[in-house]
Coordinates of C-alpha atoms in Angstrom, one line a residue:
M16 CA 35.9 247.8 91.6
S17 CA 35.5 245.7 88.2
S18 CA 38.5 243.2 89.3
D19 CA 37.4 242.7 92.6
L20 CA 34.0 241.6 91.4
Q21 CA 35.5 239.5 88.8
E22 CA 37.8 238.0 91.5
Q23 CA 34.8 237.4 94.1
A24 CA 32.6 236.4 91.4
K25 CA 34.7 233.6 90.3
R26 CA 35.7 232.4 93.8
H27 CA 32.6 232.5 95.4
L28 CA 29.4 232.8 92.9
W29 CA 28.1 229.5 91.6
M30 CA 25.9 230.4 88.5
H31 CA 23.1 228.7 87.3
F32 CA 23.3 226.3 84.1
T33 CA 26.8 227.8 83.5
R34 CA 30.1 226.0 82.6
M35 CA 32.0 227.4 85.4
G36 CA 35.3 226.2 83.7
S37 CA 34.6 228.8 81.1
Y38 CA 36.3 231.6 83.4
E39 CA 39.4 229.8 84.6
N40 CA 41.4 230.9 81.9
G41 CA 41.0 234.8 82.3
A42 CA 37.7 235.1 80.9
E43 CA 35.5 237.9 82.4
V44 CA 32.1 236.9 84.2
P45 CA 29.6 239.3 82.2
V46 CA 28.5 241.5 85.4
I47 CA 25.5 243.6 84.7
V48 CA 24.9 246.4 87.2
R49 CA 22.3 248.5 86.3
G50 CA 19.2 248.8 83.9
E51 CA 17.1 251.4 82.0
G52 CA 14.2 250.5 79.8
C53 CA 15.3 248.0 77.2
Y54 CA 19.0 248.3 78.1
V55 CA 21.2 247.1 80.8
Y56 CA 25.0 248.2 81.6
D57 CA 27.7 246.1 82.7
E58 CA 30.5 247.0 85.2
N59 CA 32.4 248.8 82.7
G60 CA 29.6 251.2 81.6
K61 CA 29.1 249.2 78.4
R62 CA 25.4 249.3 77.3
Y63 CA 23.7 246.2 76.0
L64 CA 19.9 245.8 74.3
D65 CA 18.5 243.2 76.6
G66 CA 16.8 241.5 73.8
L67 CA 15.7 238.5 76.1
S68 CA 14.0 240.6 78.8
A69 CA 16.7 239.1 81.1
L70 CA 15.4 235.5 81.0
Y71 CA 11.7 236.1 79.4
C72 CA 10.7 238.1 82.4
V73 CA 11.5 241.9 82.3
N74 CA 8.2 242.6 80.7
I75 CA 8.0 246.2 81.4
G76 CA 11.6 247.1 81.3
H77 CA 14.6 247.7 83.5
G78 CA 14.6 250.4 86.1
R79 CA 10.7 250.8 86.9
A80 CA 11.1 252.8 90.0
E81 CA 7.5 252.6 90.9
L82 CA 7.8 248.7 91.3
G83 CA 10.5 249.2 94.0
E84 CA 8.5 251.9 95.8
A85 CA 5.4 249.6 95.8
A86 CA 7.8 246.9 97.5
A87 CA 9.5 249.4 100.0
R88 CA 5.7 250.5 101.0
Q89 CA 5.0 247.0 101.9
A90 CA 8.1 246.4 103.6
A91 CA 7.5 249.2 106.0
E92 CA 3.7 248.2 106.5
L93 CA 4.2 244.2 106.8
G94 CA 7.5 242.8 105.6
F95 CA 6.3 239.2 105.8
Y96 CA 3.5 237.0 106.5
T97 CA 2.7 233.3 105.7
N98 CA -0.3 232.3 103.6
W99 CA -0.3 229.0 105.5
S100 CA -3.6 229.1 107.5
Y101 CA -3.3 233.0 107.3
A102 CA -3.6 235.6 104.5
H103 CA -2.6 239.2 104.2
P104 CA -4.2 242.3 102.1
R105 CA -1.6 242.0 99.2
S106 CA -1.9 238.3 98.3
I107 CA -6.0 238.7 98.8
E108 CA -6.0 241.8 96.5
L109 CA -3.6 240.1 93.8
A110 CA -5.6 236.9 93.8
V111 CA -8.8 239.2 93.0
R112 CA -7.1 241.0 90.2
I113 CA -5.8 238.0 88.6
A114 CA -9.3 236.2 88.9
G115 CA -10.4 239.3 86.9
L116 CA -7.9 238.9 84.1
T117 CA -8.2 235.1 83.4
P118 CA -10.9 233.6 81.0
G119 CA -13.6 231.6 82.0
N120 CA -13.8 230.1 85.5
L121 CA -10.0 230.3 86.5
N122 CA -10.6 232.1 89.7
R123 CA -8.7 230.4 92.3
V124 CA -5.2 231.6 92.8
F125 CA -2.3 229.4 94.7
F126 CA 0.8 231.2 94.8
T127 CA 4.4 229.9 94.7
S128 CA 7.9 231.4 94.4
G129 CA 8.6 230.8 91.0
G130 CA 8.0 228.5 87.5
S131 CA 9.4 225.3 88.6
E132 CA 7.3 225.4 91.9
S133 CA 4.2 226.3 89.7
V134 CA 4.6 223.4 87.4
E135 CA 5.3 221.2 90.5
S136 CA 2.3 222.5 92.4
A137 CA 0.0 222.0 89.5
W138 CA 1.0 218.2 88.8
K139 CA 0.4 217.7 92.4
L140 CA -2.7 219.3 92.3
A141 CA -3.9 217.4 89.6
K142 CA -3.3 214.2 91.1
A143 CA -4.7 215.3 94.6
Y144 CA -8.2 216.4 92.6
H145 CA -8.4 213.1 90.8
A146 CA -7.8 211.3 94.2
A147 CA -10.3 213.8 96.3
R148 CA -13.1 212.4 93.4
G149 CA -12.4 208.7 93.8
E150 CA -9.8 208.3 90.8
G151 CA -6.6 207.8 92.8
A152 CA -4.9 206.0 90.3
R153 CA -4.7 209.2 87.8
H154 CA -1.0 210.1 88.4
K155 CA 0.8 210.4 85.1
L156 CA 1.6 213.8 83.2
I157 CA 1.8 214.1 79.5
S158 CA 4.2 216.9 77.9
R159 CA 6.2 217.5 74.8
K160 CA 9.5 216.6 73.6
L161 CA 12.0 219.4 74.2
A162 CA 9.5 221.2 76.2
Y163 CA 10.8 223.0 79.3
H164 CA 9.0 222.9 82.5
G165 CA 11.5 223.5 85.1
T166 CA 14.0 221.6 87.2
S167 CA 12.6 220.6 90.6
M168 CA 12.3 216.8 90.2
G169 CA 8.6 216.6 89.2
A170 CA 8.9 219.8 86.9
L171 CA 12.1 217.9 85.5
T172 CA 9.9 214.8 84.7
A173 CA 7.8 217.1 82.7
T174 CA 10.7 218.5 80.8
G175 CA 11.3 216.8 77.5
L176 CA 14.9 217.5 77.4
T177 CA 17.3 214.6 77.6
A178 CA 20.5 216.3 78.6
L179 CA 18.5 218.0 81.5
R180 CA 17.1 214.8 82.8
T181 CA 19.4 212.1 82.6
P182 CA 21.9 213.3 85.1
F183 CA 19.4 213.3 87.8
E184 CA 17.3 210.1 87.1
P185 CA 15.5 208.4 88.5
L186 CA 13.0 211.3 88.2
T187 CA 9.5 211.5 89.6
P188 CA 7.5 208.7 88.0
G189 CA 4.8 209.3 85.5
G190 CA 6.3 211.2 82.5
T191 CA 5.3 210.8 79.0
H192 CA 6.3 212.7 76.1
V193 CA 4.9 213.2 73.0
P194 CA 5.7 215.1 69.8
N195 CA 5.5 218.9 69.6
T196 CA 4.4 221.3 66.9
N197 CA 7.6 222.1 65.2
S198 CA 6.1 221.7 61.7
Y199 CA 9.5 223.1 60.2
R200 CA 10.6 219.7 60.5
W201 CA 7.5 217.6 59.7
Q202 CA 6.9 215.9 56.1
E203 CA 4.9 218.4 54.1
D204 CA 1.7 216.1 53.6
R205 CA 1.4 215.5 57.4
D206 CA -1.8 216.0 58.8
P207 CA -1.7 219.3 60.9
L208 CA -3.3 218.0 64.0
W209 CA -1.2 214.9 64.2
A210 CA 0.7 216.1 67.1
A211 CA -2.6 216.7 69.0
D212 CA -3.9 213.3 68.2
A213 CA -0.4 212.0 69.5
I214 CA -1.5 213.0 72.8
E215 CA -4.6 211.0 72.5
E216 CA -2.4 207.9 71.7
A217 CA -0.5 208.4 74.8
I218 CA -3.6 208.5 76.9
V219 CA -5.1 205.6 75.8
F220 CA -1.7 203.6 75.3
A221 CA -1.1 204.5 79.3
G222 CA -4.6 204.0 80.1
P223 CA -7.0 207.0 80.8
E224 CA -7.7 206.0 84.1
T225 CA -4.2 206.4 85.1
V226 CA -3.4 210.0 83.5
A227 CA -3.8 213.1 85.7
A228 CA -2.9 215.8 83.4
V229 CA -1.4 217.1 80.1
I230 CA 0.8 220.1 80.2
L231 CA 1.6 222.5 77.4
E232 CA 2.9 225.5 76.6
P233 CA 1.1 227.8 74.4
V234 CA 4.1 228.8 72.5
Q235 CA 6.9 226.0 73.3
N236 CA 10.0 227.5 74.4
G237 CA 12.6 224.8 74.2
G238 CA 13.6 224.1 70.7
G239 CA 12.8 227.5 69.9
C240 CA 9.3 229.1 70.1
F241 CA 7.2 226.3 68.3
V242 CA 3.7 227.7 67.6
P243 CA 0.4 225.5 67.6
Q244 CA -1.2 224.7 64.5
D245 CA -4.8 226.1 64.0
G246 CA -7.2 224.2 65.8
Y247 CA -4.4 222.6 68.0
F248 CA -5.4 223.2 71.5
Q249 CA -9.0 223.1 70.5
R250 CA -8.3 219.3 69.8
V251 CA -6.2 219.0 72.7
R252 CA -9.0 220.4 75.0
E253 CA -11.5 217.7 73.4
I254 CA -9.1 214.8 73.9
C255 CA -8.7 215.6 77.5
D256 CA -12.6 216.0 78.0
R257 CA -13.1 212.9 76.4
H258 CA -10.8 210.9 78.7
G259 CA -11.2 213.1 81.9
V260 CA -7.7 214.4 81.7
L261 CA -6.9 218.0 83.1
L262 CA -5.1 220.5 80.7
I263 CA -2.4 222.6 82.2
S264 CA -1.3 225.8 80.4
D265 CA 2.4 226.4 81.3
E266 CA 2.5 230.2 81.1
V267 CA 5.5 230.9 82.9
I268 CA 6.7 232.8 79.8
C269 CA 3.6 233.3 77.9
S270 CA 1.5 235.3 80.2
W271 CA 1.6 239.0 81.2
G272 CA 1.6 240.5 77.8
R273 CA 4.3 238.3 76.3
L274 CA 2.3 237.2 73.5
G275 CA 0.0 240.1 73.3
H276 CA -2.6 239.1 75.8
W277 CA -2.6 238.7 79.5
F278 CA -2.5 235.1 79.3
G279 CA -1.2 233.0 76.3
C280 CA -4.3 230.8 76.1
E281 CA -6.5 233.6 75.3
R282 CA -4.3 234.4 72.3
F283 CA -5.1 230.9 70.8
G284 CA -8.6 230.4 71.9
Y285 CA -8.7 227.7 74.8
E286 CA -9.6 227.4 78.1
P287 CA -7.2 225.2 80.2
D288 CA -8.1 223.8 84.0
M289 CA -5.0 225.5 85.2
I290 CA -2.8 228.1 84.5
T291 CA 0.9 228.2 85.8
T292 CA 2.8 231.4 85.6
A293 CA 5.8 233.1 87.3
K294 CA 8.3 235.3 85.5
G295 CA 6.4 238.4 84.0
I296 CA 3.9 238.5 87.0
T297 CA 6.3 240.9 88.6
S298 CA 8.3 241.7 85.5
A299 CA 10.9 239.5 87.7
Y300 CA 11.5 242.8 90.4
A301 CA 10.8 240.1 93.0
P302 CA 10.3 236.3 92.7
L303 CA 6.7 235.0 92.6
G304 CA 4.9 232.3 90.8
A305 CA 1.3 230.7 90.9
V306 CA -1.3 228.3 90.1
I307 CA -4.4 229.4 88.6
A308 CA -7.2 226.9 89.0
G309 CA -10.7 226.7 87.8
D310 CA -13.3 226.7 90.4
H311 CA -14.3 223.1 89.7
I312 CA -10.6 222.0 90.6
A313 CA -10.9 223.5 93.9
E314 CA -14.3 222.5 94.5
P315 CA -13.2 219.3 96.1
F316 CA -11.3 221.0 98.7
L317 CA -13.5 223.6 99.8
H318 CA -15.6 221.0 102.2
G319 CA -15.1 219.6 105.7
K320 CA -11.8 218.3 106.4
A321 CA -10.4 218.0 102.9
I322 CA -7.2 219.9 102.1
F323 CA -4.5 220.4 99.4
N324 CA -1.8 219.2 101.5
H325 CA 1.0 221.5 99.9
G326 CA 2.8 224.9 100.3
F327 CA 5.7 227.1 100.0
T328 CA 7.1 229.2 102.8
F329 CA 7.4 232.2 100.6
G330 CA 4.3 231.6 98.2
G331 CA 2.5 234.7 98.0
H332 CA 5.2 236.8 99.9
P333 CA 3.6 240.3 100.6
I334 CA 6.4 242.2 99.0
A335 CA 6.4 240.3 95.9
C336 CA 2.4 240.4 95.9
A337 CA 2.7 244.3 96.2
T338 CA 5.2 244.5 93.4
A339 CA 3.1 242.2 91.1
L340 CA 0.2 244.5 91.7
A341 CA 2.3 247.6 90.9
N342 CA 3.5 245.6 87.9
I343 CA 0.0 244.7 86.3
D344 CA -0.9 248.6 86.8
V345 CA 1.8 249.5 84.4
I346 CA 0.8 247.0 81.8
E347 CA -2.8 248.0 81.9
N348 CA -2.0 251.8 82.1
E349 CA 0.4 251.6 79.4
G350 CA -1.3 249.4 77.1
L351 CA 1.4 247.0 76.9
C352 CA -0.7 244.1 75.9
E353 CA -1.6 246.3 72.8
R354 CA 1.4 247.4 72.2
V355 CA 2.8 244.0 71.6
L356 CA 0.0 243.1 69.0
Q357 CA 0.7 246.7 67.4
N358 CA 4.2 246.2 66.7
E359 CA 4.7 242.1 66.6
E360 CA 4.2 242.3 62.9
R361 CA 7.3 244.8 62.4
L362 CA 9.3 242.6 64.8
R363 CA 8.4 239.7 62.7
E364 CA 9.0 241.4 59.4
M365 CA 12.8 242.4 60.6
L366 CA 13.3 238.9 61.7
E367 CA 11.8 237.5 58.2
S368 CA 14.1 240.1 56.2
L369 CA 17.2 237.8 57.5
R370 CA 16.1 234.7 55.2
D371 CA 18.4 235.9 52.7
L372 CA 21.3 234.6 54.8
P373 CA 21.9 231.2 53.9
I374 CA 22.4 230.4 57.7
V375 CA 18.6 231.1 58.3
G376 CA 16.4 228.3 58.2
D377 CA 13.1 229.3 59.8
V378 CA 11.7 232.3 61.8
R379 CA 8.9 231.5 64.1
G380 CA 7.0 232.5 67.4
A381 CA 4.3 235.1 68.3
G382 CA 4.2 238.3 70.2
Y383 CA 7.4 239.5 71.6
F384 CA 8.7 235.9 71.5
Q385 CA 10.4 234.9 68.5
A386 CA 13.3 232.4 67.3
I387 CA 15.5 232.0 64.3
E388 CA 16.6 228.4 63.5
L389 CA 20.0 228.1 61.9
V390 CA 20.7 225.5 59.2
K391 CA 23.7 224.4 57.0
D392 CA 21.3 224.1 53.9
Q393 CA 18.5 226.3 53.3
E394 CA 17.2 223.8 50.9
T395 CA 17.3 220.5 52.5
K396 CA 17.1 222.2 56.2
E397 CA 20.3 220.2 57.1
T398 CA 21.2 221.0 60.7
F399 CA 24.6 220.9 62.3
S400 CA 26.5 217.9 64.3
A401 CA 26.8 218.5 68.1
Q402 CA 30.4 219.5 67.3
E403 CA 29.6 222.0 64.9
S404 CA 26.7 223.3 67.0
E405 CA 29.0 223.9 69.8
E406 CA 31.5 225.9 67.7
L407 CA 28.9 228.1 66.0
L408 CA 27.0 229.0 69.1
R409 CA 29.3 228.8 71.8
G410 CA 32.5 229.4 69.8
F411 CA 31.4 232.2 67.9
L412 CA 27.6 233.4 68.1
S413 CA 27.1 233.9 71.5
G414 CA 30.2 235.8 72.5
E415 CA 29.8 238.0 69.1
L416 CA 26.7 239.1 69.6
Y417 CA 27.3 240.2 73.2
R418 CA 30.4 241.8 72.3
R419 CA 28.6 244.1 70.1
G420 CA 25.9 244.8 72.5
L421 CA 23.0 242.5 71.9
I422 CA 22.0 239.9 74.7
C423 CA 19.8 237.2 73.2
R424 CA 19.7 233.6 73.4
T425 CA 21.6 231.0 71.2
D426 CA 20.6 227.5 72.3
D427 CA 21.0 224.1 70.6
R428 CA 18.8 221.8 73.1
G429 CA 16.8 221.1 69.9
D430 CA 18.4 222.3 66.6
P431 CA 20.5 225.5 66.9
I432 CA 18.4 228.7 67.3
V433 CA 18.7 232.2 68.2
Q434 CA 15.9 233.5 70.5
L435 CA 14.4 237.1 71.0
S436 CA 12.2 238.1 73.7
P437 CA 12.5 241.9 74.3
P438 CA 10.6 244.0 77.0
L439 CA 7.1 244.8 76.0
I440 CA 8.1 248.5 75.6
A441 CA 10.5 247.8 72.9
G442 CA 9.7 249.4 69.3
E443 CA 10.8 250.4 66.2
E444 CA 14.3 251.7 67.1
Q445 CA 14.9 248.6 69.2
F446 CA 14.1 246.2 66.4
E447 CA 16.3 248.2 64.2
E448 CA 19.2 247.9 66.5
I449 CA 18.7 244.2 66.9
E450 CA 18.9 243.8 62.9
S451 CA 22.2 245.9 62.7
I452 CA 23.6 243.4 65.2
L453 CA 22.2 240.2 64.0
R454 CA 22.5 240.7 60.3
P455 CA 26.3 241.2 60.2
V456 CA 26.9 238.5 62.8
L457 CA 24.6 236.0 61.2
S458 CA 26.4 236.8 57.8
E459 CA 29.9 236.3 59.1
A460 CA 28.6 233.0 60.7
S461 CA 27.1 232.1 57.3
E462 CA 30.2 232.6 55.7
R463 CA 32.3 230.7 58.0
V464 CA 30.0 227.6 58.0
S465 CA 30.5 227.8 54.2
T466 CA 34.3 227.0 54.8
W467 CA 33.5 224.0 56.6
A468 CA 32.8 222.1 53.4
T469 CA 36.0 222.8 51.5
T470 CA 37.9 222.1 54.7
A471 CA 39.7 218.6 54.4
G472 CA 38.0 216.3 56.7
R473 CA 36.4 218.9 58.7
T474 CA 39.4 218.9 61.1
D475 CA 39.7 222.7 60.9
F476 CA 36.4 224.0 61.4
A477 CA 36.7 224.9 65.1
A478 CA 39.7 226.9 64.3
S479 CA 37.8 228.8 61.2
M480 CA 34.9 229.5 63.6
R481 CA 36.9 231.2 66.2
R482 CA 39.1 233.2 63.6

């Protein structure tokens, strides 16, 4: 069966964000066939600790039969009906449940099929909201450099990663990018709220009457778990209010317990006008997303012939909604938000203990969403060249961590990082297992990097990494 799956995958399956040429010389496609708790198993029966929750989304862990049972019950009752001019019980029930968990007046739930659709919908809603109030010139969206907000054309405009954007230009017009909150790369004497103030500068420069919204993640994924400075979001909220600009909290990753709260904005004490969510809403057992909007955002569309002229066929699918309701039950009944808050210090202490390795430059994040930034020199914070990063991450670290049984993320869309986002059910046993793999692999990587400086002309460093 193994060889058949490999052959079929290579012949017919076009994987996402994947260099397909990586498999043309006999390398095997990682085929995951089963999951249980914090672990998954490949086609050969090998077990891996899923330190990334698949893609920051299997929050309650793998193999939760109760979610499948909820989906099966719904399929037997009503497999599908649309939310276009109709409703069904599960979408109503889930909207009510979500409204009961969100802070403030975020009581209106517009369902989508996933994260990019949620971001796309929030931007469209921001523009439609302003237009309904007689400010149709407000169309621009401000986001942060290195931030990832999705890959559909509008969401890609918000995304601040050049390599993802340029192949598909021209993008939806109106995007502006401002500095992020990566204080590890700041000058020491910098005002801690300068990145927040940069948002106001961008609004003023663009013309406040043309800016629809600011979209920010509570903890920024792209670049490696950038956390906000104390008071950052309060300052941004003040700026948005001063200029009549909406604040969108992109919580496709940061909601449903990932940061120890139902929603990441709660962790940092701010109330946005909209929340975008997906991933953990069903723990990825079914595709579902949502825009959660304040009552004031919905109000212009609730009278007469007004309409938010937008939607998706599968937004709020009955089976996905039933799955989400069962997922929320698990998070609530097992106290998973509280579990994250209780255990995050131990997870962080374990990662901080790796600072004795010369290659570890910074450790940052919140809750079960953490990253290690890798450097050539701890004292100077010198980073790697593009070629060095390629060899470090793809030539060694990524494959070696997987070979030793740990699934995490090695990425260099900013500076090189190792990112961890385990299921919310993970605890001390999993933290120890992560360390038992991370420490020797990063130690070996550090030793290999140290040889680059003594390699004449740096011509052999790639070979040294692959040894």
